[in-house]
Amino acid sequence: MTTGPGSEGLPASGRFREECGIVGIWDHPEAARLAYLGLYALQHRGQEAAGIVSARPDRGGLVAQVGVGHVADVFDRERLDALPGRAAVGHTRYSTAGESGRRNIQPIRIECKFGHIAVCHNGNLVNAHILRHELVDRGSIFRTTSDTEVLVHLFAKSGQTDELEAVAEAVRQAQGAFSLLFLTEDALYAVRDPRGFRPLLLGRVGDGYVVCSETCALDLVDGTYVREIAPGELLRIDRDGVRSIQVFEEAPVSQCIFEHVYFSRPDSRVFGRHVYRTRIRLGRALAQHTGIDADVVVPVPDSGLIAALGYHQESGIPLELGLIRNHYVGRTFIEPRQSIRNFGVRVKLNPVPSILRGRRVILIDDSIVRGTTSRKLVQLARNAGAAEVHFRVSSPPTTGPCYYGIDTPLRSELIASSQSVEDIRAYIGADSLAYLPLEALMDSVGEEQDRYCAACFSGNYPLAVPEAETARTLFAKDRR
Amino acid sequence: MTTGPGSEGLPASGRFREECGIVGIWDHPEAARLAYLGLYALQHRGQEAAGIVSARPDRGGLVAQVGVGHVADVFDRERLDALPGRAAVGHTRYSTAGESGRRNIQPIRIECKFGHIAVCHNGNLVNAHILRHELVDRGSIFRTTSDTEVLVHLFAKSGQTDELEAVAEAVRQAQGAFSLLFLTEDALYAVRDPRGFRPLLLGRVGDGYVVCSETCALDLVDGTYVREIAPGELLRIDRDGVRSIQVFEEAPVSQCIFEHVYFSRPDSRVFGRHVYRTRIRLGRALAQHTGIDADVVVPVPDSGLIAALGYHQESGIPLELGLIRNHYVGRTFIEPRQSIRNFGVRVKLNPVPSILRGRRVILIDDSIVRGTTSRKLVQLARNAGAAEVHFRVSSPPTTGPCYYGIDTPLRSELIASSQSVEDIRAYIGADSLAYLPLEALMDSVGEEQDRYCAACFSGNYPLAVPEAETARTLFAKDRR
Amino acid sequence: MTTGPGSEGLPASGRFREECGIVGIWDHPEAARLAYLGLYALQHRGQEAAGIVSARPDRGGLVAQVGVGHVADVFDRERLDALPGRAAVGHTRYSTAGESGRRNIQPIRIECKFGHIAVCHNGNLVNAHILRHELVDRGSIFRTTSDTEVLVHLFAKSGQTDELEAVAEAVRQAQGAFSLLFLTEDALYAVRDPRGFRPLLLGRVGDGYVVCSETCALDLVDGTYVREIAPGELLRIDRDGVRSIQVFEEAPVSQCIFEHVYFSRPDSRVFGRHVYRTRIRLGRALAQHTGIDADVVVPVPDSGLIAALGYHQESGIPLELGLIRNHYVGRTFIEPRQSIRNFGVRVKLNPVPSILRGRRVILIDDSIVRGTTSRKLVQLARNAGAAEVHFRVSSPPTTGPCYYGIDTPLRSELIASSQSVEDIRAYIGADSLAYLPLEALMDSVGEEQDRYCAACFSGNYPLAVPEAETARTLFAKDRR
Amino acid sequence: MTTGPGSEGLPASGRFREECGIVGIWDHPEAARLAYLGLYALQHRGQEAAGIVSARPDRGGLVAQVGVGHVADVFDRERLDALPGRAAVGHTRYSTAGESGRRNIQPIRIECKFGHIAVCHNGNLVNAHILRHELVDRGSIFRTTSDTEVLVHLFAKSGQTDELEAVAEAVRQAQGAFSLLFLTEDALYAVRDPRGFRPLLLGRVGDGYVVCSETCALDLVDGTYVREIAPGELLRIDRDGVRSIQVFEEAPVSQCIFEHVYFSRPDSRVFGRHVYRTRIRLGRALAQHTGIDADVVVPVPDSGLIAALGYHQESGIPLELGLIRNHYVGRTFIEPRQSIRNFGVRVKLNPVPSILRGRRVILIDDSIVRGTTSRKLVQLARNAGAAEVHFRVSSPPTTGPCYYGIDTPLRSELIASSQSVEDIRAYIGADSLAYLPLEALMDSVGEEQDRYCAACFSGNYPLAVPEAETARTLFAKDRR
């Protein structure tokens, strides 16, 4: 059973794009191979590029291997063998199009007064633009358009002489969402921003340590879970073990609720919670709040699968897999010139007419972004003979973009930013449409719900983003 | 939701390998592109190589594009544009390893006294060895090791002067399982062996025709279903339309039951039956015949998914997706030297501990081949904390290989060929193991059950295969 | 110093295309590697595709590795390691464009009643068309458009039971130019047509044997020269050594004079003569017959280089390398849209103005085919300031195509087929133009001159080619 | 005729490695394509990597395309089309092995307070190490190991507000050998160090400008020569035309004599002199100073070709091309396990026995580095039957490495650094060995001889290099 992001292969029109996955290994004889496996398990967090940097044991320095594509394509035995040492960090990401893509691949590896250092970053700084301008004015040069390079400069320019202090000074200047790994020749640093937007956790493997975004990375390397890295915590892992430092003033916690709704793998724990269970709860709550009489519950694979199972469990309406996903979706796909109706969706999904024909169908998905894909799904179901199509969404309407590390479309592209639920229903052509209420979503994460950010649903942004919208366009000229 | 063959990517140890998918298009302005889409939809029938031959309209002759890999990788816009004309045939297949692989890619295209011809073949001749020896003695030369080349020689050597008669004469000499397409400059021929082992159906697209293995290929090109091509039927499709000829003496029909158990896509119809519905029935029957008290039904993704849903529907035991599949499985995968327990399975599947822990689990799969994968799955579930693991199989024990077009392991590798159910249970480490009884399997296809071959389960081979076991080794020296 | 064909890289407009190089190794522990080196040394005879077949020692059968491109690109260590055994044959060739290219790569390897056999062919049959039609009528199938496949069929269809007799019977039916290698599991056969159009020689390496087109292949593998294989001779090399048979009725010998003029490498011996020495003689004779007062002799690199040296030696006029060749010419080359004068030639050659300016220049090349390149060369020299440009050609006017194994342009494309020397001079824009007289060319090969074919210069075709012009177009529809 | 660096393909053991070629285009509608052609013509200056950056006209910013390999392989139509704009700079270079290779590819493109800038560099700073340390201490970060990045930092950190002033300030801090191009959105800068070690010249193409290393780049784009850029001169080319500034204090000029001996293409002018003519003079002088009675003068292709022609002209001893170069040398070449004598050289060169046998041979090359190749050449000639082999070198013994932009072996690897001429003669096995005297070399460049650096021959280094030997090893740990 596969769940998690459904956008492998074809351009994910109408989907959120992914963010990033990071992994660090400390003190293991096959550090780079474990980082590789960890990235592989985190592949759903970014399928466009991957990189690993390892610390060379005897000769000093850091070695990098990076490339465009899936983790399993970027790395082969030879490239992994070229990454010696007992420590490594890895990164998997989505790619901006064009020639800047290769330059932006992480980890970023540089040399500065503290020696060689490699940095991996999951998140988005809200003051990157300001920091960048200040740095440039002081003579810094930038080779990429990423926020991460800003952090690297802050570290290199630090007035501190102690490496740990310099890391602390650098991250203290950053505002926004960040889970970060720094690898030097002597230590692995891991840090989460004070609000803890993005996940990061600590585990053990053999006698060494793992730091990674989700527990699924830990599972694949046969590691054991230790604990979440706390919001605002900075860890230094070196030959003397793990040291924890609080480098930020305390702040309210704002963990990303969307990790539970869509991003994380269902077999993972994030922010200490089981994703699978949370999604079942979302589906059950959806049945409670938006219940309707129907013949069959059909998930949109794979994003709506577990919520649909919860809906079925709560409602008692039979679950059927009425939309079948094609596993072999390639990166590009050639359509006939004389185009085929709903081609983009058909290439990925095929309805099972014997299930849908004459039935009142409840289609379940995790969210609606632009509405275009949902519209095609409703048409597919109707063409397959569905008597009624009721669309249910296991989260509230997505009314605003994310400024904290998720690459969402512009606000104007989010259908729920400007359209009423009834308008959206009419657009996608469903007989009815209902979303999970916000309170029900927050209930799904239990008592800790005030530790979550749901700004994309509520508009209640926990961190001011005065320049966020424009920051993106500063280097837009550098993108093709 | 994806179902069908689960062996994309990693070597499918313990799995049946796939057979082939074929598609023919007649009289459509974008014949090659439709063939490409058809192959894409049939990708689950063979992921290792693909080819398309089109008939060049004005200049005569046939044009070929073939390659190793997935359909979406073999063909790009340029290669499709190099396939002009209003008629095309395509083939997707598994590949034998090594250098003979490329030569064996279909369609086979040759020139003979009837002009240019291309042939696609799904199946296995039981008298290929004899025919080949006769042909070689008479001075024929062979460039491949495939049965298909035998058919091509029979056609070229025919004493007939009429093309249709020559096709009929050629196929009449063949014994065994074959669904075949012949494309010449003037016509498309489609033929099924008299027992109809392998599927083949006729559809329409625009003003033209489609012939393909499963309806899912028809769906993707927005075609409409016309009818199955009957066992023993030869169709000639040309500018005058479709002509049907019975070229064989009537014989009992022996359609492959395993298409319903595993091969075909659940959204397809094969042999005129809905695969999805049949699999639900298999799951329900499995619950009726092998029911046991447990807390949760968990499918082995994706092969056991729909049967598990049926089991759940019949038993009322909750369905949970306790094994999560990794979508991004690459072709090769590098394991650490210090190897990880059950690595091969873990790379593909990850258990959801919050679902399995402390539960009595019913694991459902479609079949057990060697038993090695099933054993690892049971271990994964136990390691994730399952209190009990009951393995249920939605078909009977696989006791014999297939000689009719499915590339099964040798009999000695089939665990059920020599081990009792209790022995197998002990080997895979389950608390209990049960298979679907043969009668229940046959019931699942209803009144037509006497038109099916279940030899791999029953040992009751409908067609003598005196030389089948040895035929394979004749050219084994040509395989690396 | 490089000489020989100058057409590496850019399309050799105005140049003859190459023919083929073949090599056979018998009884050497690294047979495939020696074949590879031999092909590498023969690369100038065909740069578009290469293949090697080796005989597998213990397991029987023949193994092939073939590919499109230069020898050094087609083969890597892995592919060579996949070619075990103590015997091998290899082939390098020019490629016809398009999709038929891959199929036509040699060696052709098939299975027939004599077992596995691989065939390499240098030459062109004049009765291929007739033989092919007869074979097709009798039920043979053809997968390629090459003459070689005809020979393979003749061998497979032979009524003989002895392998050697079958080879003899097959080649006896062929008419035209052919130097052939047959490799079976037990023997290596080498044969030259009775007129001996194309070269083939025998050498030793270690305890084993080498058969190859030119001695340069022998030199690279550190082999020793034994003798030419005689026109009409068939050799069988097996564990009992070398057996020689005359299988043809005696015929006048017609060795290709153009091997000396252009094709063969200057460091080779072909037909028992030193190429370098012959080319020096051509240059000297050119000075004697076409001498003119001038300041400097400048070769067209590399095809005119050695003849220019001979011209200089005879005339005493200083030699200067006034046209410099670019070594790094790629396969394709992107011209600006706003095109550059004489771009195609400039990318390959650059004049040295300090040599040419104000000088009376004698440009020397081996031949003029279409005249377009010569025209550009004259322009380049003039633009660089040459006071006079006298063009001298070290062979007679090329008035007719070759039907014996060289892929010449059509007769209508040969400028000398329809234009007088004066017309050609005017077209290329030279101050004077002169060719080497035919008698002087023939003198260059000494007493054996009646054993040479000079049909492309004389129009005196030694073998009737009733169907040669049309034979080429039979399968033209199969070429793009 | 090809001359210049002979090391295409196989590792140039015993050869100097190349340096770099640079080209800039200003105000031409196809700037990137002209830069590509220019790089192609300069391919002999660095065959391992190439890159082009163009200035995007309307949208601002700079666009880059870089890659590993020959220019013709790195760029295709698509990549050139992705480089819009009327200005571009390009770079071709040798590559250090391993993973740092890709990062070091030029042009370097960054963003700083002056906006986007791209830099190309030919040369070597002698104070790079010191500058780098200072920059790192002040918080700069380095992503590569190249001197060029130092220059970029100096520019970005400049206290100047005017871009031109900042360029001037940056280059004034640099000591050593550098010919540099800076491309910004508004201007193209070109600068030569005050001693003018490396060449750089100005030309026109259409209404625009070209700056490049040698005139051969100008020739290919059909440009016209304007003048050398003077040592110590900084040019700013912008919409107002060309402005020239002297930014350095006057210094003695030290142009690299080795450009004439070996590096530059013979059809080029460098430092205002014709390379071809200079090499002829070297050969003539070699005959005058080291003349010996012999039968034939044979060049080592292609490095000794023109000097050999000069030697022949002066001495009257016949020139023969007794060593034939193989044009199709691949990048890697697989030797048999049972290795072949002198394999490395044989793959590249083949002797012509009919020329060498029984003759007293004078072999001519431009230089001897390690002596290993020369030794093999002498053996080849002897094995081909030469009666005597006299080795003549058209430059003095190479006794010291270059610190000014040529990647020479370590001093200890230069055979002439520790061995007498007689010792070297004995090592290479020649009957006699003689070098061109230093004075004769300097005479070859005429009256301007005091404007040349011949430190690699004389040990007279014009610029102190206190740290040069160690600077190279600073980042050696970053090289594999």
mmCIF file with all atom_site columns, C-alpha atoms in Angstrom, chain C residues 298-299 301-302 320-327 345-352 355 380, chain D residues 1-4 216 265-268 276 305-306:
data_model
loop_
_atom_site.group_PDB
_atom_site.id
_atom_site.type_symbol
_atom_site.label_atom_id
_atom_site.label_alt_id
_atom_site.label_comp_id
_atom_site.label_asym_id
_atom_site.label_entity_id
_atom_site.label_seq_id
_atom_site.pdbx_PDB_ins_code
_atom_site.Cartn_x
_atom_site.Cartn_y
_atom_site.Cartn_z
_atom_site.occupancy
_atom_site.B_iso_or_equiv
_atom_site.pdbx_formal_charge
_atom_site.auth_seq_id
_atom_site.auth_comp_id
_atom_site.auth_asym_id
_atom_site.auth_atom_id
_atom_site.pdbx_PDB_model_num
ATOM 1  C CA . VAL C 1 298 ? 50.543 22.821 -49.523 1.00 0.00 ? 298 VAL C CA 1
ATOM 2  C CA . PRO C 1 299 ? 48.769 19.521 -48.774 1.00 0.00 ? 299 PRO C CA 1
ATOM 3  C CA . PRO C 1 301 ? 45.287 17.497 -44.686 1.00 0.00 ? 301 PRO C CA 1
ATOM 4  C CA . ASP C 1 302 ? 45.339 14.652 -44.288 1.00 0.00 ? 302 ASP C CA 1
ATOM 5  C CA . GLU C 1 320 ? 54.595 24.166 -46.139 1.00 0.00 ? 320 GLU C CA 1
ATOM 6  C CA . LEU C 1 321 ? 51.691 23.097 -43.964 1.00 0.00 ? 321 LEU C CA 1
ATOM 7  C CA . GLY C 1 322 ? 49.522 26.003 -44.940 1.00 0.00 ? 322 GLY C CA 1
ATOM 8  C CA . LEU C 1 323 ? 46.234 24.442 -43.907 1.00 0.00 ? 323 LEU C CA 1
ATOM 9  C CA . ILE C 1 324 ? 45.970 23.378 -40.277 1.00 0.00 ? 324 ILE C CA 1
ATOM 10 C CA . ARG C 1 325 ? 43.495 20.729 -39.271 1.00 0.00 ? 325 ARG C CA 1
ATOM 11 C CA . ASN C 1 326 ? 41.427 20.951 -36.110 1.00 0.00 ? 326 ASN C CA 1
ATOM 12 C CA . HIS C 1 327 ? 41.746 17.687 -34.236 1.00 0.00 ? 327 HIS C CA 1
ATOM 13 C CA . VAL C 1 345 ? 35.480 23.541 -44.154 1.00 0.00 ? 345 VAL C CA 1
ATOM 14 C CA . ARG C 1 346 ? 36.674 26.171 -41.683 1.00 0.00 ? 346 ARG C CA 1
ATOM 15 C CA . VAL C 1 347 ? 35.571 24.079 -38.755 1.00 0.00 ? 347 VAL C CA 1
ATOM 16 C CA . LYS C 1 348 ? 37.937 21.411 -39.970 1.00 0.00 ? 348 LYS C CA 1
ATOM 17 C CA . LEU C 1 349 ? 40.743 23.452 -41.517 1.00 0.00 ? 349 LEU C CA 1
ATOM 18 C CA . ASN C 1 350 ? 42.282 26.842 -40.924 1.00 0.00 ? 350 ASN C CA 1
ATOM 19 C CA . PRO C 1 351 ? 44.707 28.504 -43.335 1.00 0.00 ? 351 PRO C CA 1
ATOM 20 C CA . VAL C 1 352 ? 48.030 29.902 -42.144 1.00 0.00 ? 352 VAL C CA 1
ATOM 21 C CA . ILE C 1 355 ? 52.477 30.992 -45.339 1.00 0.00 ? 355 ILE C CA 1
ATOM 22 C CA . LEU C 1 380 ? 40.108 29.686 -48.076 1.00 0.00 ? 380 LEU C CA 1
ATOM 23 C CA . MET D 1 1   ? 47.955 19.021 -41.002 1.00 0.00 ? 1   MET D CA 1
ATOM 24 C CA . THR D 1 2   ? 47.454 19.162 -37.319 1.00 0.00 ? 2   THR D CA 1
ATOM 25 C CA . THR D 1 3   ? 49.885 20.437 -34.874 1.00 0.00 ? 3   THR D CA 1
ATOM 26 C CA . GLY D 1 4   ? 49.735 21.823 -31.408 1.00 0.00 ? 4   GLY D CA 1
ATOM 27 C CA . CYS D 1 216 ? 42.578 31.002 -34.393 1.00 0.00 ? 216 CYS D CA 1
ATOM 28 C CA . ARG D 1 265 ? 48.066 26.490 -32.633 1.00 0.00 ? 265 ARG D CA 1
ATOM 29 C CA . PRO D 1 266 ? 50.490 26.999 -35.512 1.00 0.00 ? 266 PRO D CA 1
ATOM 30 C CA . ASP D 1 267 ? 47.867 28.888 -37.472 1.00 0.00 ? 267 ASP D CA 1
ATOM 31 C CA . SER D 1 268 ? 47.559 31.425 -34.625 1.00 0.00 ? 268 SER D CA 1
ATOM 32 C CA . TYR D 1 276 ? 54.029 28.771 -37.567 1.00 0.00 ? 276 TYR D CA 1
ATOM 33 C CA . LEU D 1 305 ? 55.906 18.518 -37.098 1.00 0.00 ? 305 LEU D CA 1
ATOM 34 C CA . ILE D 1 306 ? 56.643 22.112 -38.004 1.00 0.00 ? 306 ILE D CA 1
#
